[in-house]
Protein backbone atom coordinates (compact mmCIF):
# COMPACT_ATOMS: atom_id res chain seq x y z
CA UNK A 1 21.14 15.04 7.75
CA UNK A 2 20.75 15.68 4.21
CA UNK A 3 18.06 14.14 2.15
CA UNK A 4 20.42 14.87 -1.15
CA UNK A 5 20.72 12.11 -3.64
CA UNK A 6 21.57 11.98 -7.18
CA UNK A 7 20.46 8.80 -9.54
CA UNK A 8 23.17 7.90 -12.08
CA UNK A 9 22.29 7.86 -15.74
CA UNK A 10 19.62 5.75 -16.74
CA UNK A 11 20.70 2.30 -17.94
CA UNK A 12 21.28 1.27 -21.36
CA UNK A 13 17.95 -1.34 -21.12
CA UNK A 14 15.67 1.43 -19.68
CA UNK A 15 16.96 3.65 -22.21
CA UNK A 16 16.15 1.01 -25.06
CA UNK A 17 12.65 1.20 -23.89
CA UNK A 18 11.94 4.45 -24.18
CA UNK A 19 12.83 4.26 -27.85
CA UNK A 20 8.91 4.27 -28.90
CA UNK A 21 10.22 2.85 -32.07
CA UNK A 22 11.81 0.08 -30.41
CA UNK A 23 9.05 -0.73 -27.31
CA UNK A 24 5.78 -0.71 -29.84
CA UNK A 25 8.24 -3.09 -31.78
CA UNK A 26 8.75 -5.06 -28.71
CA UNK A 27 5.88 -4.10 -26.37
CA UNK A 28 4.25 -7.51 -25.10
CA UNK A 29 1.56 -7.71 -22.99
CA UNK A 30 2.49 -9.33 -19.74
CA UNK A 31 0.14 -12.28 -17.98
CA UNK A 32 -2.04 -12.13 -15.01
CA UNK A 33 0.28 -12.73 -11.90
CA UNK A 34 -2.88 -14.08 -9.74
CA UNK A 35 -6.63 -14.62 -10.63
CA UNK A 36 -8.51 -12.51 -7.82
CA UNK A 37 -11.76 -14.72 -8.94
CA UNK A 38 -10.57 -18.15 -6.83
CA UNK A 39 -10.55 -16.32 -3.57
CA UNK A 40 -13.06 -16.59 -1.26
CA UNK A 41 -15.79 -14.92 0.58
CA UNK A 42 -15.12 -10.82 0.76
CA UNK A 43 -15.62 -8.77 3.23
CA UNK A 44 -14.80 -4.50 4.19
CA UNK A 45 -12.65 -3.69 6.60
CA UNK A 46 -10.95 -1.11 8.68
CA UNK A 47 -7.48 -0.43 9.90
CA UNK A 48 -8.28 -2.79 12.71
CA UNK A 49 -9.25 -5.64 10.88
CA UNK A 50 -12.97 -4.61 11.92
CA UNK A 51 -15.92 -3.99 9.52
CA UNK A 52 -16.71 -0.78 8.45
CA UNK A 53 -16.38 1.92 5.35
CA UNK A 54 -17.68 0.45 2.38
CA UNK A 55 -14.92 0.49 -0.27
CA UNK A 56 -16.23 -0.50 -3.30
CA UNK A 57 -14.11 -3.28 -4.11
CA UNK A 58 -13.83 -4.96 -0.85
CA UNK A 59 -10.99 -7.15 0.98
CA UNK A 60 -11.10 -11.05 1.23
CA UNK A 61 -11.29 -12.20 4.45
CA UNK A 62 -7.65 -14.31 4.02
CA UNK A 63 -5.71 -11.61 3.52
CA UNK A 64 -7.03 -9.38 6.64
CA UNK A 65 -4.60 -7.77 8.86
CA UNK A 66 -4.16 -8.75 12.00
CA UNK A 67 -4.97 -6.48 14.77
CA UNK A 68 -1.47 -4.60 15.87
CA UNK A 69 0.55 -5.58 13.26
CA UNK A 70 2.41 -2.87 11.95
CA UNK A 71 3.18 -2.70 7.80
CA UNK A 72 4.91 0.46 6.93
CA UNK A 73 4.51 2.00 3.71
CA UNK A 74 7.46 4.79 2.12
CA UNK A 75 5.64 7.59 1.35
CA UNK A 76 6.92 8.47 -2.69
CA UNK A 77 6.05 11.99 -4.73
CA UNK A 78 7.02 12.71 -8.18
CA UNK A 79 7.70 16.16 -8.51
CA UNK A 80 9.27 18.96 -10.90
CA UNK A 81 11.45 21.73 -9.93
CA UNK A 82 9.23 24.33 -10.78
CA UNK A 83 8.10 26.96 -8.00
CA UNK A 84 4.65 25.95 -8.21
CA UNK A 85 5.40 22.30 -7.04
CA UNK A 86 8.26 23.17 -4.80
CA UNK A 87 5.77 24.81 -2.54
CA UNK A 88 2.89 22.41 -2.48
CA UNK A 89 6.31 19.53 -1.93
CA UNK A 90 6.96 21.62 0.76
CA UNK A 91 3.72 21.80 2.89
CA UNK A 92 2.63 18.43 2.01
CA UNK A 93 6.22 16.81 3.62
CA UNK A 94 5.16 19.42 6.62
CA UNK A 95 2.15 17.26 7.42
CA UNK A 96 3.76 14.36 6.63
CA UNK A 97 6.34 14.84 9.75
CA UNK A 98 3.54 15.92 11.87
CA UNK A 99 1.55 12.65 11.48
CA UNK A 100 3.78 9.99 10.98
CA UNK A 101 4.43 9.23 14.47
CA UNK A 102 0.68 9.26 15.97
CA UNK A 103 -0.97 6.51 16.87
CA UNK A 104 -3.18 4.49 14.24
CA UNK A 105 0.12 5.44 11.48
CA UNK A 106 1.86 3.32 9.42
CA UNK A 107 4.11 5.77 7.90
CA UNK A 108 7.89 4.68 6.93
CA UNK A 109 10.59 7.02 4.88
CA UNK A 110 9.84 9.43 2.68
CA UNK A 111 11.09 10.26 -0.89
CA UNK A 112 10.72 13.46 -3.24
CA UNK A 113 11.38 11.72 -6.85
CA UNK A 114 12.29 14.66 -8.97
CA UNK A 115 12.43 14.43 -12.50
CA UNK A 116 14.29 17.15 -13.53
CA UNK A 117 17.43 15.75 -14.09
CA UNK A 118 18.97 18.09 -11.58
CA UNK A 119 19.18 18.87 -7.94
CA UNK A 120 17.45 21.72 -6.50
CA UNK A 121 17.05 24.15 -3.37
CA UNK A 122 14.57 21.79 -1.46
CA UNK A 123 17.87 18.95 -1.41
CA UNK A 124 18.43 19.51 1.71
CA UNK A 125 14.83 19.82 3.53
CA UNK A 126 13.46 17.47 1.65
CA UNK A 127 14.61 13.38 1.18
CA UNK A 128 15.27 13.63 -2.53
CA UNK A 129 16.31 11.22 -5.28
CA UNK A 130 16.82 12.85 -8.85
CA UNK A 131 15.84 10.95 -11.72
CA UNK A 132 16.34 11.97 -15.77
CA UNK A 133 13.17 13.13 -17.22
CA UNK A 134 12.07 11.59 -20.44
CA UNK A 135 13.88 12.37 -23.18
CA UNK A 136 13.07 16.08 -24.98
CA UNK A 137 9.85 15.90 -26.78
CA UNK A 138 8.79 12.71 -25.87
CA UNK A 139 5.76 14.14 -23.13
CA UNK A 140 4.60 16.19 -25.75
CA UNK A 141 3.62 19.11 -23.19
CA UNK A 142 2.07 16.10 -21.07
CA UNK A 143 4.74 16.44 -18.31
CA UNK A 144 2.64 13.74 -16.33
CA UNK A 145 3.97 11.55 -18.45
CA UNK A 146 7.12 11.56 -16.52
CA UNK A 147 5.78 9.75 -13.54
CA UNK A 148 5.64 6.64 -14.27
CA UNK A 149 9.51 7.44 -15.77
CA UNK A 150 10.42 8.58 -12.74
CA UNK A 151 8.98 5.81 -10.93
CA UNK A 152 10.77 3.09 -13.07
CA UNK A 153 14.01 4.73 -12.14
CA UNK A 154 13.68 5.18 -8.69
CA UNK A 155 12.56 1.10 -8.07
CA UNK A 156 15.63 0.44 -10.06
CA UNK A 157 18.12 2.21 -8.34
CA UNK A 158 16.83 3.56 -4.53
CA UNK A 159 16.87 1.30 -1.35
CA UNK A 160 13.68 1.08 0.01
CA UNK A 161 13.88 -0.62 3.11
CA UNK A 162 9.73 -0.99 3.66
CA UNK A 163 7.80 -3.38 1.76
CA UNK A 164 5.05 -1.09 0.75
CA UNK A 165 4.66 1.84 -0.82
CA UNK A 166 2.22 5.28 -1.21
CA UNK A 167 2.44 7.11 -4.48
CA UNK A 168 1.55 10.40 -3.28
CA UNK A 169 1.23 13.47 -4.95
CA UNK A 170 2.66 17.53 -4.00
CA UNK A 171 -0.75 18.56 -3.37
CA UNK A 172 -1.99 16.06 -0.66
CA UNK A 173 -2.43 16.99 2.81
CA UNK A 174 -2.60 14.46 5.33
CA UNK A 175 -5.16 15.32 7.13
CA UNK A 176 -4.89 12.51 10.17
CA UNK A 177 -2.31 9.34 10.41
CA UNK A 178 -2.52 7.34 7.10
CA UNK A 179 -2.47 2.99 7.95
CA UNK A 180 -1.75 1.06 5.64
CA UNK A 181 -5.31 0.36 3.55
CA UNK A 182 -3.22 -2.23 1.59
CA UNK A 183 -3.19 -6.14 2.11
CA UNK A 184 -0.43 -7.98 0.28
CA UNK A 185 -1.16 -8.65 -3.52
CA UNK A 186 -4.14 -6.29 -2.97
CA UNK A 187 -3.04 -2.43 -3.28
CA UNK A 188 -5.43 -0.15 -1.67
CA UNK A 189 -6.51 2.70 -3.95
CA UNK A 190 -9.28 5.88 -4.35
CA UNK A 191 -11.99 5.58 -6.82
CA UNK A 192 -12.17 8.73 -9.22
CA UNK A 193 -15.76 9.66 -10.27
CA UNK A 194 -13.91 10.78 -13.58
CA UNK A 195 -12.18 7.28 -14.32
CA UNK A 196 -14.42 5.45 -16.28
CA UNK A 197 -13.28 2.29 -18.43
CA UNK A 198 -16.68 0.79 -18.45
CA UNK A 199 -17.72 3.73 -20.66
CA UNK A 200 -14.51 3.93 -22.96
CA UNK A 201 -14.62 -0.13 -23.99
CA UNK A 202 -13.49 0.52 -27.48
CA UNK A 203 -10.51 2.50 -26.42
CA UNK A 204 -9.37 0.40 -23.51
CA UNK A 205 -9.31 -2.76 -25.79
CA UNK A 206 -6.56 -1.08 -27.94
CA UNK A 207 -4.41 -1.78 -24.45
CA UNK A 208 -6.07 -4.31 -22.96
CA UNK A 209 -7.24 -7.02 -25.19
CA UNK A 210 -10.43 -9.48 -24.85
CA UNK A 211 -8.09 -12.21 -24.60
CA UNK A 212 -7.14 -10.75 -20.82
CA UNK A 213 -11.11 -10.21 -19.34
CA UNK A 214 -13.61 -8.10 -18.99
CA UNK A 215 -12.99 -4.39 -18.98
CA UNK A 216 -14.48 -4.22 -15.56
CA UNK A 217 -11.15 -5.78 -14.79
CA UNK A 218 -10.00 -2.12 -14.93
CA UNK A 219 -10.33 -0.42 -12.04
CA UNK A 220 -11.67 3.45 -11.89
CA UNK A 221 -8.14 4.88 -10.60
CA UNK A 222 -4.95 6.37 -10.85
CA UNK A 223 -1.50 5.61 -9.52
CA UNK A 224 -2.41 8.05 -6.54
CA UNK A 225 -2.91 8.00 -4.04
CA UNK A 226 -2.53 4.22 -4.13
CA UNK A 227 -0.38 2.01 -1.34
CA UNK A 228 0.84 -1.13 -3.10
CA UNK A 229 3.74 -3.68 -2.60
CA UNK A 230 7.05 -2.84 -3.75
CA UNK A 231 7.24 -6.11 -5.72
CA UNK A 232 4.02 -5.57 -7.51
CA UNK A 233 5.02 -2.14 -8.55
CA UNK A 234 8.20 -2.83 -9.80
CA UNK A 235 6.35 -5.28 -12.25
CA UNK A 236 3.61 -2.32 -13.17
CA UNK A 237 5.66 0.14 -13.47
CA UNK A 238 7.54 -0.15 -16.63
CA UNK A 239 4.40 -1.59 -18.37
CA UNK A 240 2.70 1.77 -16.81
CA UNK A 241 4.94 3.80 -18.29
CA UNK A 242 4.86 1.81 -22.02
CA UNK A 243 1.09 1.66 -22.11
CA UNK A 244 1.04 5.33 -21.12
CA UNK A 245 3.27 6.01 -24.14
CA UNK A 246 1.33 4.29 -26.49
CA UNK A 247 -1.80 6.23 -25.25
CA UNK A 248 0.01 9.04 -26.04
CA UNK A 249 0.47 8.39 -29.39
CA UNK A 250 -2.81 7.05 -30.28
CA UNK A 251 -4.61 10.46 -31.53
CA UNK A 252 -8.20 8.85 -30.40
CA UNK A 253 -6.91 8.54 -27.16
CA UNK A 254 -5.17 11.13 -26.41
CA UNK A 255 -8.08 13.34 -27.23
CA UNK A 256 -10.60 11.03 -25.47
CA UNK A 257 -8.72 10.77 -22.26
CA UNK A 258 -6.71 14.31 -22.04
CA UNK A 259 -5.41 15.17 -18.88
CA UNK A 260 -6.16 12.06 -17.04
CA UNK A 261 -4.53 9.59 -19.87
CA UNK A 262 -1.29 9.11 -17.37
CA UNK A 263 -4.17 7.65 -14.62
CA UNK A 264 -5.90 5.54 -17.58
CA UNK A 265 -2.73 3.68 -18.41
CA UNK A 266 -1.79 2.93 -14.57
CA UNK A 267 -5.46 1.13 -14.33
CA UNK A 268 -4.58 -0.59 -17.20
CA UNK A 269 -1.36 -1.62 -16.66
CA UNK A 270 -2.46 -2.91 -13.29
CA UNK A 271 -4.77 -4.71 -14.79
CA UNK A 272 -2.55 -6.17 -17.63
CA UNK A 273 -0.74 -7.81 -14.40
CA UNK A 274 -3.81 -9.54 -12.81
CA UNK A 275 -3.54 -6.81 -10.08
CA UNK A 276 -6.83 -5.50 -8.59
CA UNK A 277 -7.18 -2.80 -6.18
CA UNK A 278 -9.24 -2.28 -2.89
CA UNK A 279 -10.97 0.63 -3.65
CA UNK A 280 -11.33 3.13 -0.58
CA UNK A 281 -13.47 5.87 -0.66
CA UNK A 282 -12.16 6.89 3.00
CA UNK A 283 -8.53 7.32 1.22
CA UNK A 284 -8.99 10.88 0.12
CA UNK A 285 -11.64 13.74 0.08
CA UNK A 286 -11.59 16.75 -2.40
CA UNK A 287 -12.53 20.42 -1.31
CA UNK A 288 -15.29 21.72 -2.59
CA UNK A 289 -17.33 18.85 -3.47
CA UNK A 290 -16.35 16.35 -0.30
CA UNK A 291 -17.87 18.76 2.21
CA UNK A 292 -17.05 16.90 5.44
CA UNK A 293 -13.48 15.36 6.17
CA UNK A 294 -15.47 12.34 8.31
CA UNK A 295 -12.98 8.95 7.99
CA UNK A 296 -11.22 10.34 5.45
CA UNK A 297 -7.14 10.39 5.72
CA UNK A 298 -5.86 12.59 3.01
CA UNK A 299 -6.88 16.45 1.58
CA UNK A 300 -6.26 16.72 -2.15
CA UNK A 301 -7.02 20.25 -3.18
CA UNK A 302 -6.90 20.02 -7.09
CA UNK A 303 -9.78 22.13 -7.44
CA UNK A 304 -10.38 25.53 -6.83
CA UNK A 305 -12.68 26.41 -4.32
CA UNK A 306 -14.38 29.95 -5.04
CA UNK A 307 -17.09 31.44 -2.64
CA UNK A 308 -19.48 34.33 -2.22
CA UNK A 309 -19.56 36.11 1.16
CA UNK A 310 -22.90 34.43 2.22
CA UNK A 311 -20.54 31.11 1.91
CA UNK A 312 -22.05 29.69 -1.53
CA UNK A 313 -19.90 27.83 -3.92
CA UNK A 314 -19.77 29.55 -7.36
CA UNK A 315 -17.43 26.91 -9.17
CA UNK A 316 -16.71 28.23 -12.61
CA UNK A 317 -16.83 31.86 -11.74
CA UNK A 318 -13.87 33.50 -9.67
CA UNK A 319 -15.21 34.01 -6.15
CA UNK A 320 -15.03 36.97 -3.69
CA UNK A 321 -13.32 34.57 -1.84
CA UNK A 322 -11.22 31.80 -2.94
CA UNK A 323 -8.31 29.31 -2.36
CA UNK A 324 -7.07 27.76 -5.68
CA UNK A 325 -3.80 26.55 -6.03
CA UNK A 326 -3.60 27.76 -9.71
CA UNK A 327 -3.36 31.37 -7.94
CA UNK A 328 0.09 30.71 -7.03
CA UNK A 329 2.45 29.28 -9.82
CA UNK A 330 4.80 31.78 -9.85
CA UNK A 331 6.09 31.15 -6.69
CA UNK A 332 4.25 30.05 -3.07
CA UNK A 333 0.92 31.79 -1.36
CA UNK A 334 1.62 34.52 1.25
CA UNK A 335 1.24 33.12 4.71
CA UNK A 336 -1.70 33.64 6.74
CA UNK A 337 -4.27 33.25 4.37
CA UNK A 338 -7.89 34.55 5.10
CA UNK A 339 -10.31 32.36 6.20
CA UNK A 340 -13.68 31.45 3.98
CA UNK A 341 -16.77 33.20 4.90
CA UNK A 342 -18.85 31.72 7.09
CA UNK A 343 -21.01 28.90 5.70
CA UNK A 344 -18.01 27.29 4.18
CA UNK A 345 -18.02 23.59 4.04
CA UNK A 346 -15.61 21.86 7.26
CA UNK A 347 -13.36 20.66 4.39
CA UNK A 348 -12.19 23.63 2.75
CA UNK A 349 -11.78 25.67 6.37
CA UNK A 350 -9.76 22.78 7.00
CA UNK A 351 -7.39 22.93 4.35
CA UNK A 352 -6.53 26.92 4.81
CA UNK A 353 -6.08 26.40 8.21
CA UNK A 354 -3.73 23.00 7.61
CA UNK A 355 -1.97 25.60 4.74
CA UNK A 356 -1.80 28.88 7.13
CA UNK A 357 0.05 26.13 10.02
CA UNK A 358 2.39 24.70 7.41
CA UNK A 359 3.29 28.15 5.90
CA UNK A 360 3.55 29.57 9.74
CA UNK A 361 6.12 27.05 10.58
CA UNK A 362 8.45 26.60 7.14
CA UNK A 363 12.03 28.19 7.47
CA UNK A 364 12.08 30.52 4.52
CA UNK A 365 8.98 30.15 3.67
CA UNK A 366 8.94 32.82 0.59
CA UNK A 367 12.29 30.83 -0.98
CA UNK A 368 11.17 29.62 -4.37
């Protein structure tokens, strides 16, 4: 069956809002939908209700899941039509067939939101909705910025028969069945090492005011991977993409915050709604500095992973071996890729040998 669908034009209210004139005009800050503080006594969990991993933020004991109930999430990517994300779309919905229907998964549909405007060559092997990017100029080279766009669209206008969803990304690899890590008005999210509102106070409060709480009210995250209701997203979302614009615009933080500005104003947005996340370290690992894949559910391979022949990392300098995914935006990496040397950490032999499968088994694999 074909996964092709094509949004209609965005509508006249959506449209208003992207008017920056009109939204900073207009642009309220919403109010806390629940106060996390009058909830009882916390404790981590697992998929099984059990304890275990120690996320850092952890899950009160009221809102536990019960042992063999099932709560699937739709799996959602934003994506462009450029050869370069075509390809990692491509292996990353391989893996996503291949574990959805093991045991310990709670993996429901899946949806490539592509924000080109227009439909491409992956229509038809991919489920795909197609969504307007933001109007010309308005990204300013920061095509991240059409995520949370493309997001707003796609709540409006999809069916989404499952009452959670997982903002995924192209270059995630499922690297076992996925649960869901999520627990009602408590989205389940990964804490990045590089997210720090604590340490950006000044900035923050230009978005999120005193008047709202602390600034450790922010959590250290982006929108991905994150599982979250699809009620509680549809209220983020549009103040995600707002605050995001405003970032934008703000010289001070635009410089401050750089390529990771799109994940600042989804933690504050969040938090502009009263919404606080579990934060799982187990979510996702990333090759070369997670070493092991242990408990951990998801691959991203954002960074490049360059090694001498005796197996040592030398990060910064090209290596006489490497797998970066950088390499290949011209079109996708030849199949059968060599292995690392050995010495290699478990995580990055893992993810060649998860790409050299998917590549091995994708019709037409050199299409672009």
């Amino acid at each position: 069956m074909s996964g092709r669908k094509t949004m209609g034009r965005a509508s006249p209210i959506l449209l208003i809002i992207l008017s920056l004139g009109v939204f900073f005009a207009t642009y309220n800050l919403l109010t806390m939908i629940f106060d996390h503080r009058s909830l009882g006594k916390w404790a981590p969990v697992d998929m099984d209700g059990a304890l275990s991993f120690d996320p850092i933020i952890e899950m009160p004991e009221n809102v536990r899941k019960q042992k063999n109930a099932k709560l699937l999430f739709h799996v959602a990517l934003t994506a462009t039509d450029a050869p370069y994300n075509k390809w990692q779309c491509r292996i990353m919905y391989f893996w996503y067939k291949k574990q959805k229907d093991l045991p310990g998964s709670e993996m429901g549909g899946f949806t490539r939101i592509l924000h080109s405007g227009n439909p491409d060559n992956l229509m038809d092997e991919i489920p795909t909705v197609v969504v307007d990017p933001l109007p010309a100029g308005m990204d300013r080279g920061y095509i991240v910025l059409n995520r949370p766009w493309a997001f707003v669209q796609w709540l409006e206008k999809a069916t989404i028969e499952e009452e959670y969803i997982l903002m995924a990304e192209p270059d995630h690899i499922f690297v076992k069945p996925l649960p869901n890590l999520g627990r009602g008005g408590y989205p389940a999210a990964f804490p990045f090492f590089y997210i720090k509102p604590d340490q950006h106070e000044k900035i923050i409060r230009k978005f999120y005011p005193e008047e709202k709480g602390p600034v450790k009210n922010v959590d250290p995250i982006g929108n991905s991977p994150v599982i979250i209701k699809k009620d509680l997203l549809e209220k983020i979302a549009p103040t995600w993409m707002n605050v995001s614009l405003r970032m934008k615009d703000d010289p001070e933080t635009d410089k401050t915050f750089g390529w990771v500005l799109e994940m600042y104003g989804y933690a504050v947005a969040s938090a502009l709604h009263g919404v606080q996340h579990i934060l799982r370290k187990d979510f996702m690992l990333q090759p070369p500095w997670d070493l092991e894949i242990g408990k951990r559910f998801i691959i991203h391979y954002t960074y490049g992973c360059d090694y001498n022949l005796k197996g040592e990392l030398t990060y910064g300098h090209i290596g006489e071996w490497r797998f970066d995914k950088r390499s290949h935006l011209r079109g996708p990496p030849p199949r059968n890729l060599s292995l690392p040397p050995p010495g290699v950490p478990e995580s990055v032999v893992t993810l060649v040998k998860m790409v050299n499968e998917a590549t091995a088994n994708i019709p037409n694999w050199d299409t672009q």
